[in-house]
Amino acid sequence: MDRVKPLLSCCALLCVCCTSASPGAISGRAVPQQAPPSATPAVTPPVPAPDSVTTERARYAREVLTSIAGHESEPAGQVFKNVKALTDIPASRLVAIMNNGYGRSLGVSCTHCHVAGQWDSDSKPQKQIARDMAQMVVTINGQLLANIKNLKGPQAIVNCTTCHRGAVKPALNMQ
């Protein structure tokens, strides 16, 4: 019973297919191949190096995933201690949500809310703040936005990024 949308959208998957597949692979039709010009070498834009926070988040995510090897598909509430929300989703999905959802939305590493290696500890107040903010989002999306008439789009939502925009302190202006 997975209630969380996939982390990659269809558009992201399509873009990967479009850029990596041959032109005929997507349409199913044969497309004549053109030889690349030999005089102009292909120029690949440089890929920016990940910052230290992104690297640290990825390292902790790998550590946690390694520690639950063989249990990734089991419900997060059965695999991890002290999980109070998202208990029914697969354990590996919870790690991805924490890493890519919360961490990226606030521009922080796992240790902003957690004690490294003691992931179930509630000793950092930021962990309870995140839980309370997640409940606020549920209330806004499920009750408040649903009552606003004439919103554009079939299902208006807010999430962490709506306010935080990659920073711990929520954006208070749009300069």
PDB file of C-alpha atoms in Angstrom:
ATOM      1  CA  MET A   1       0.000   0.000   0.000  1.00  0.00           C
ATOM      2  CA  ASP A   2       2.319   2.679  -1.303  1.00  0.00           C
ATOM      3  CA  ARG A   3       0.899   6.180  -0.820  1.00  0.00           C
ATOM      4  CA  VAL A   4       3.965   8.114  -2.002  1.00  0.00           C
ATOM      5  CA  LYS A   5       4.411   9.137  -5.624  1.00  0.00           C
ATOM      6  CA  PRO A   6       7.509   7.819  -7.394  1.00  0.00           C
ATOM      7  CA  LEU A   7      10.537  10.056  -7.009  1.00  0.00           C
ATOM      8  CA  LEU A   8      11.091  10.276 -10.771  1.00  0.00           C
ATOM      9  CA  SER A   9       8.365  11.661 -12.947  1.00  0.00           C
ATOM     10  CA  CYS A  10       7.435  10.279 -16.332  1.00  0.00           C
ATOM     11  CA  CYS A  11       9.000  13.384 -17.872  1.00  0.00           C
ATOM     12  CA  ALA A  12      12.329  12.642 -16.216  1.00  0.00           C
ATOM     13  CA  LEU A  13      12.221   9.077 -17.456  1.00  0.00           C
ATOM     14  CA  LEU A  14      11.249  10.214 -20.946  1.00  0.00           C
ATOM     15  CA  CYS A  15      14.108  12.713 -21.025  1.00  0.00           C
ATOM     16  CA  VAL A  16      16.545   9.944 -20.132  1.00  0.00           C
ATOM     17  CA  CYS A  17      15.091   7.804 -22.900  1.00  0.00           C
ATOM     18  CA  CYS A  18      15.179  10.652 -25.395  1.00  0.00           C
ATOM     19  CA  THR A  19      18.785  11.519 -24.724  1.00  0.00           C
ATOM     20  CA  SER A  20      20.147   7.986 -24.504  1.00  0.00           C
ATOM     21  CA  ALA A  21      18.108   6.105 -27.102  1.00  0.00           C
ATOM     22  CA  SER A  22      18.392   6.183 -30.832  1.00  0.00           C
ATOM     23  CA  PRO A  23      15.788   8.393 -32.540  1.00  0.00           C
ATOM     24  CA  GLY A  24      13.784   5.361 -33.718  1.00  0.00           C
ATOM     25  CA  ALA A  25      13.762   3.654 -30.318  1.00  0.00           C
ATOM     26  CA  ILE A  26      11.043   5.892 -28.936  1.00  0.00           C
ATOM     27  CA  SER A  27       8.711   5.931 -31.944  1.00  0.00           C
ATOM     28  CA  GLY A  28       9.420   2.352 -33.002  1.00  0.00           C
ATOM     29  CA  ARG A  29      10.169   3.527 -36.546  1.00  0.00           C
ATOM     30  CA  ALA A  30      13.459   3.221 -38.347  1.00  0.00           C
ATOM     31  CA  VAL A  31      15.137   6.604 -38.631  1.00  0.00           C
ATOM     32  CA  PRO A  32      18.078   7.087 -40.965  1.00  0.00           C
ATOM     33  CA  GLN A  33      21.252   7.622 -39.001  1.00  0.00           C
ATOM     34  CA  GLN A  34      23.312  10.659 -39.850  1.00  0.00           C
ATOM     35  CA  ALA A  35      27.034  10.551 -39.489  1.00  0.00           C
ATOM     36  CA  PRO A  36      28.317  13.064 -36.955  1.00  0.00           C
ATOM     37  CA  PRO A  37      30.389  15.868 -38.448  1.00  0.00           C
ATOM     38  CA  SER A  38      34.029  14.856 -38.158  1.00  0.00           C
ATOM     39  CA  ALA A  39      35.391  18.388 -38.056  1.00  0.00           C
ATOM     40  CA  THR A  40      33.572  19.441 -34.885  1.00  0.00           C
ATOM     41  CA  PRO A  41      34.211  17.338 -31.794  1.00  0.00           C
ATOM     42  CA  ALA A  42      31.345  16.805 -29.362  1.00  0.00           C
ATOM     43  CA  VAL A  43      31.468  19.234 -26.478  1.00  0.00           C
ATOM     44  CA  THR A  44      30.099  17.992 -23.184  1.00  0.00           C
ATOM     45  CA  PRO A  45      29.272  20.644 -20.605  1.00  0.00           C
ATOM     46  CA  PRO A  46      31.124  20.179 -17.325  1.00  0.00           C
ATOM     47  CA  VAL A  47      29.148  18.467 -14.591  1.00  0.00           C
ATOM     48  CA  PRO A  48      29.299  20.441 -11.351  1.00  0.00           C
ATOM     49  CA  ALA A  49      30.869  18.582  -8.463  1.00  0.00           C
ATOM     50  CA  PRO A  50      28.387  17.748  -5.695  1.00  0.00           C
ATOM     51  CA  ASP A  51      28.710  19.915  -2.637  1.00  0.00           C
ATOM     52  CA  SER A  52      29.799  18.464   0.688  1.00  0.00           C
ATOM     53  CA  VAL A  53      26.240  18.309   2.080  1.00  0.00           C
ATOM     54  CA  THR A  54      25.019  16.317  -0.930  1.00  0.00           C
ATOM     55  CA  THR A  55      28.014  14.000  -0.648  1.00  0.00           C
ATOM     56  CA  GLU A  56      27.428  13.505   3.077  1.00  0.00           C
ATOM     57  CA  ARG A  57      23.713  12.782   2.542  1.00  0.00           C
ATOM     58  CA  ALA A  58      24.567  10.201  -0.114  1.00  0.00           C
ATOM     59  CA  ARG A  59      27.146   8.558   2.169  1.00  0.00           C
ATOM     60  CA  TYR A  60      24.691   8.264   5.069  1.00  0.00           C
ATOM     61  CA  ALA A  61      21.967   6.947   2.741  1.00  0.00           C
ATOM     62  CA  ARG A  62      24.357   4.245   1.472  1.00  0.00           C
ATOM     63  CA  GLU A  63      25.274   3.325   5.059  1.00  0.00           C
ATOM     64  CA  VAL A  64      21.637   2.981   6.089  1.00  0.00           C
ATOM     65  CA  LEU A  65      20.732   1.016   2.953  1.00  0.00           C
ATOM     66  CA  THR A  66      23.687  -1.307   3.573  1.00  0.00           C
ATOM     67  CA  SER A  67      22.536  -1.842   7.163  1.00  0.00           C
ATOM     68  CA  ILE A  68      19.052  -2.920   6.014  1.00  0.00           C
ATOM     69  CA  ALA A  69      20.212  -5.121   3.119  1.00  0.00           C
ATOM     70  CA  GLY A  70      17.605  -7.784   2.430  1.00  0.00           C
ATOM     71  CA  HIS A  71      14.853  -5.753   4.125  1.00  0.00           C
ATOM     72  CA  GLU A  72      14.558  -2.835   1.676  1.00  0.00           C
ATOM     73  CA  SER A  73      11.064  -3.831   0.509  1.00  0.00           C
ATOM     74  CA  GLU A  74       9.638  -4.380   3.986  1.00  0.00           C
ATOM     75  CA  PRO A  75       7.540  -1.618   5.593  1.00  0.00           C
ATOM     76  CA  ALA A  76       9.695   1.125   7.083  1.00  0.00           C
ATOM     77  CA  GLY A  77       7.877   0.848  10.420  1.00  0.00           C
ATOM     78  CA  GLN A  78       9.040  -2.758  10.738  1.00  0.00           C
ATOM     79  CA  VAL A  79      12.627  -2.160   9.610  1.00  0.00           C
ATOM     80  CA  PHE A  80      13.463   1.037  11.497  1.00  0.00           C
ATOM     81  CA  LYS A  81      12.925   1.993  15.136  1.00  0.00           C
ATOM     82  CA  ASN A  82      11.000   5.112  16.110  1.00  0.00           C
ATOM     83  CA  VAL A  83       9.371   5.801  12.724  1.00  0.00           C
ATOM     84  CA  LYS A  84       6.159   7.725  13.379  1.00  0.00           C
ATOM     85  CA  ALA A  85       5.051   8.579   9.836  1.00  0.00           C
ATOM     86  CA  LEU A  86       5.403   6.859   6.466  1.00  0.00           C
ATOM     87  CA  THR A  87       5.462   3.534   8.309  1.00  0.00           C
ATOM     88  CA  ASP A  88       3.835   1.534   5.502  1.00  0.00           C
ATOM     89  CA  ILE A  89       6.170   2.507   2.652  1.00  0.00           C
ATOM     90  CA  PRO A  90       9.149   0.312   1.764  1.00  0.00           C
ATOM     91  CA  ALA A  91      12.194   0.990   3.946  1.00  0.00           C
ATOM     92  CA  SER A  92      14.362   1.934   0.966  1.00  0.00           C
ATOM     93  CA  ARG A  93      11.744   4.491  -0.135  1.00  0.00           C
ATOM     94  CA  LEU A  94      11.845   6.106   3.322  1.00  0.00           C
ATOM     95  CA  VAL A  95      15.611   6.542   2.988  1.00  0.00           C
ATOM     96  CA  ALA A  96      15.121   8.141  -0.441  1.00  0.00           C
ATOM     97  CA  ILE A  97      12.421  10.479   0.896  1.00  0.00           C
ATOM     98  CA  MET A  98      14.612  11.551   3.805  1.00  0.00           C
ATOM     99  CA  ASN A  99      17.627  12.048   1.542  1.00  0.00           C
ATOM    100  CA  ASN A 100      16.052  13.588  -1.547  1.00  0.00           C
ATOM    101  CA  GLY A 101      12.914  15.087  -0.033  1.00  0.00           C
ATOM    102  CA  TYR A 102      13.722  16.489   3.362  1.00  0.00           C
ATOM    103  CA  GLY A 103      17.496  16.829   3.003  1.00  0.00           C
ATOM    104  CA  ARG A 104      17.438  18.493  -0.394  1.00  0.00           C
ATOM    105  CA  SER A 105      14.457  20.711   0.397  1.00  0.00           C
ATOM    106  CA  LEU A 106      16.253  22.133   3.424  1.00  0.00           C
ATOM    107  CA  GLY A 107      19.797  21.932   2.031  1.00  0.00           C
ATOM    108  CA  VAL A 108      20.968  19.831   4.972  1.00  0.00           C
ATOM    109  CA  SER A 109      22.535  16.478   5.688  1.00  0.00           C
ATOM    110  CA  CYS A 110      20.969  13.695   7.738  1.00  0.00           C
ATOM    111  CA  THR A 111      22.758  14.905  10.866  1.00  0.00           C
ATOM    112  CA  HIS A 112      20.669  18.088  10.904  1.00  0.00           C
ATOM    113  CA  CYS A 113      17.832  16.069  12.487  1.00  0.00           C
ATOM    114  CA  HIS A 114      19.530  12.771  13.375  1.00  0.00           C
ATOM    115  CA  VAL A 115      22.491  11.626  15.436  1.00  0.00           C
ATOM    116  CA  ALA A 116      24.715   9.686  13.021  1.00  0.00           C
ATOM    117  CA  GLY A 117      24.524   5.988  13.748  1.00  0.00           C
ATOM    118  CA  GLN A 118      21.700   6.520  16.256  1.00  0.00           C
ATOM    119  CA  TRP A 119      18.992   7.270  13.705  1.00  0.00           C
ATOM    120  CA  ASP A 120      16.172   6.426  16.143  1.00  0.00           C
ATOM    121  CA  SER A 121      17.321   8.975  18.737  1.00  0.00           C
ATOM    122  CA  ASP A 122      15.016  11.927  19.421  1.00  0.00           C
ATOM    123  CA  SER A 123      17.746  13.989  21.074  1.00  0.00           C
ATOM    124  CA  LYS A 124      17.764  16.699  18.382  1.00  0.00           C
ATOM    125  CA  PRO A 125      14.760  19.048  18.456  1.00  0.00           C
ATOM    126  CA  GLN A 126      14.950  19.417  14.661  1.00  0.00           C
ATOM    127  CA  LYS A 127      13.611  15.864  14.302  1.00  0.00           C
ATOM    128  CA  GLN A 128      10.375  16.698  16.123  1.00  0.00           C
ATOM    129  CA  ILE A 129      10.143  20.010  14.280  1.00  0.00           C
ATOM    130  CA  ALA A 130      10.335  18.080  10.979  1.00  0.00           C
ATOM    131  CA  ARG A 131       7.584  15.743  12.172  1.00  0.00           C
ATOM    132  CA  ASP A 132       5.410  18.692  13.165  1.00  0.00           C
ATOM    133  CA  MET A 133       6.074  20.456   9.855  1.00  0.00           C
ATOM    134  CA  ALA A 134       5.165  17.266   7.956  1.00  0.00           C
ATOM    135  CA  GLN A 135       1.868  17.166   9.863  1.00  0.00           C
ATOM    136  CA  MET A 136       1.315  20.823   8.968  1.00  0.00           C
ATOM    137  CA  VAL A 137       1.802  19.954   5.281  1.00  0.00           C
ATOM    138  CA  VAL A 138      -0.734  17.121   5.577  1.00  0.00           C
ATOM    139  CA  THR A 139      -3.243  19.524   7.131  1.00  0.00           C
ATOM    140  CA  ILE A 140      -2.647  22.229   4.527  1.00  0.00           C
ATOM    141  CA  ASN A 141      -2.876  19.801   1.601  1.00  0.00           C
ATOM    142  CA  GLY A 142      -5.739  17.670   2.904  1.00  0.00           C
ATOM    143  CA  GLN A 143      -7.959  20.232   4.570  1.00  0.00           C
ATOM    144  CA  LEU A 144      -7.077  23.832   3.858  1.00  0.00           C
ATOM    145  CA  LEU A 145      -6.217  23.801   0.151  1.00  0.00           C
ATOM    146  CA  ALA A 146      -9.165  21.528  -0.560  1.00  0.00           C
ATOM    147  CA  ASN A 147     -11.480  24.288   0.722  1.00  0.00           C
ATOM    148  CA  ILE A 148     -10.077  27.060  -1.477  1.00  0.00           C
ATOM    149  CA  LYS A 149     -12.299  27.451  -4.514  1.00  0.00           C
ATOM    150  CA  ASN A 150     -10.960  28.340  -7.952  1.00  0.00           C
ATOM    151  CA  LEU A 151      -7.398  27.141  -7.402  1.00  0.00           C
ATOM    152  CA  LYS A 152      -5.793  26.369 -10.709  1.00  0.00           C
ATOM    153  CA  GLY A 153      -4.945  22.730 -11.198  1.00  0.00           C
ATOM    154  CA  PRO A 154      -6.759  19.648 -10.016  1.00  0.00           C
ATOM    155  CA  GLN A 155      -4.745  19.091  -6.839  1.00  0.00           C
ATOM    156  CA  ALA A 156      -2.802  22.029  -5.447  1.00  0.00           C
ATOM    157  CA  ILE A 157      -0.180  20.992  -2.888  1.00  0.00           C
ATOM    158  CA  VAL A 158       2.597  22.415  -0.772  1.00  0.00           C
ATOM    159  CA  ASN A 159       5.720  20.602   0.394  1.00  0.00           C
ATOM    160  CA  CYS A 160       8.966  21.434   2.190  1.00  0.00           C
ATOM    161  CA  THR A 161      10.444  23.102  -0.884  1.00  0.00           C
ATOM    162  CA  THR A 162       7.461  25.463  -1.179  1.00  0.00           C
ATOM    163  CA  CYS A 163       8.833  27.521   1.704  1.00  0.00           C
ATOM    164  CA  HIS A 164      12.368  26.327   2.367  1.00  0.00           C
ATOM    165  CA  ARG A 165      13.710  26.368  -1.202  1.00  0.00           C
ATOM    166  CA  GLY A 166      16.888  24.531  -0.230  1.00  0.00           C
ATOM    167  CA  ALA A 167      17.577  26.461   2.994  1.00  0.00           C
ATOM    168  CA  VAL A 168      16.953  25.704   6.671  1.00  0.00           C
ATOM    169  CA  LYS A 169      15.289  29.074   7.206  1.00  0.00           C
ATOM    170  CA  PRO A 170      12.086  29.353   5.159  1.00  0.00           C
ATOM    171  CA  ALA A 171      12.126  31.975   2.422  1.00  0.00           C
ATOM    172  CA  LEU A 172      10.359  35.102   3.656  1.00  0.00           C
ATOM    173  CA  ASN A 173      10.637  37.097   0.451  1.00  0.00           C
ATOM    174  CA  MET A 174      11.363  36.418  -3.190  1.00  0.00           C
ATOM    175  CA  GLN A 175      14.327  38.740  -3.834  1.00  0.00           C
TER     176      GLN A 175
END
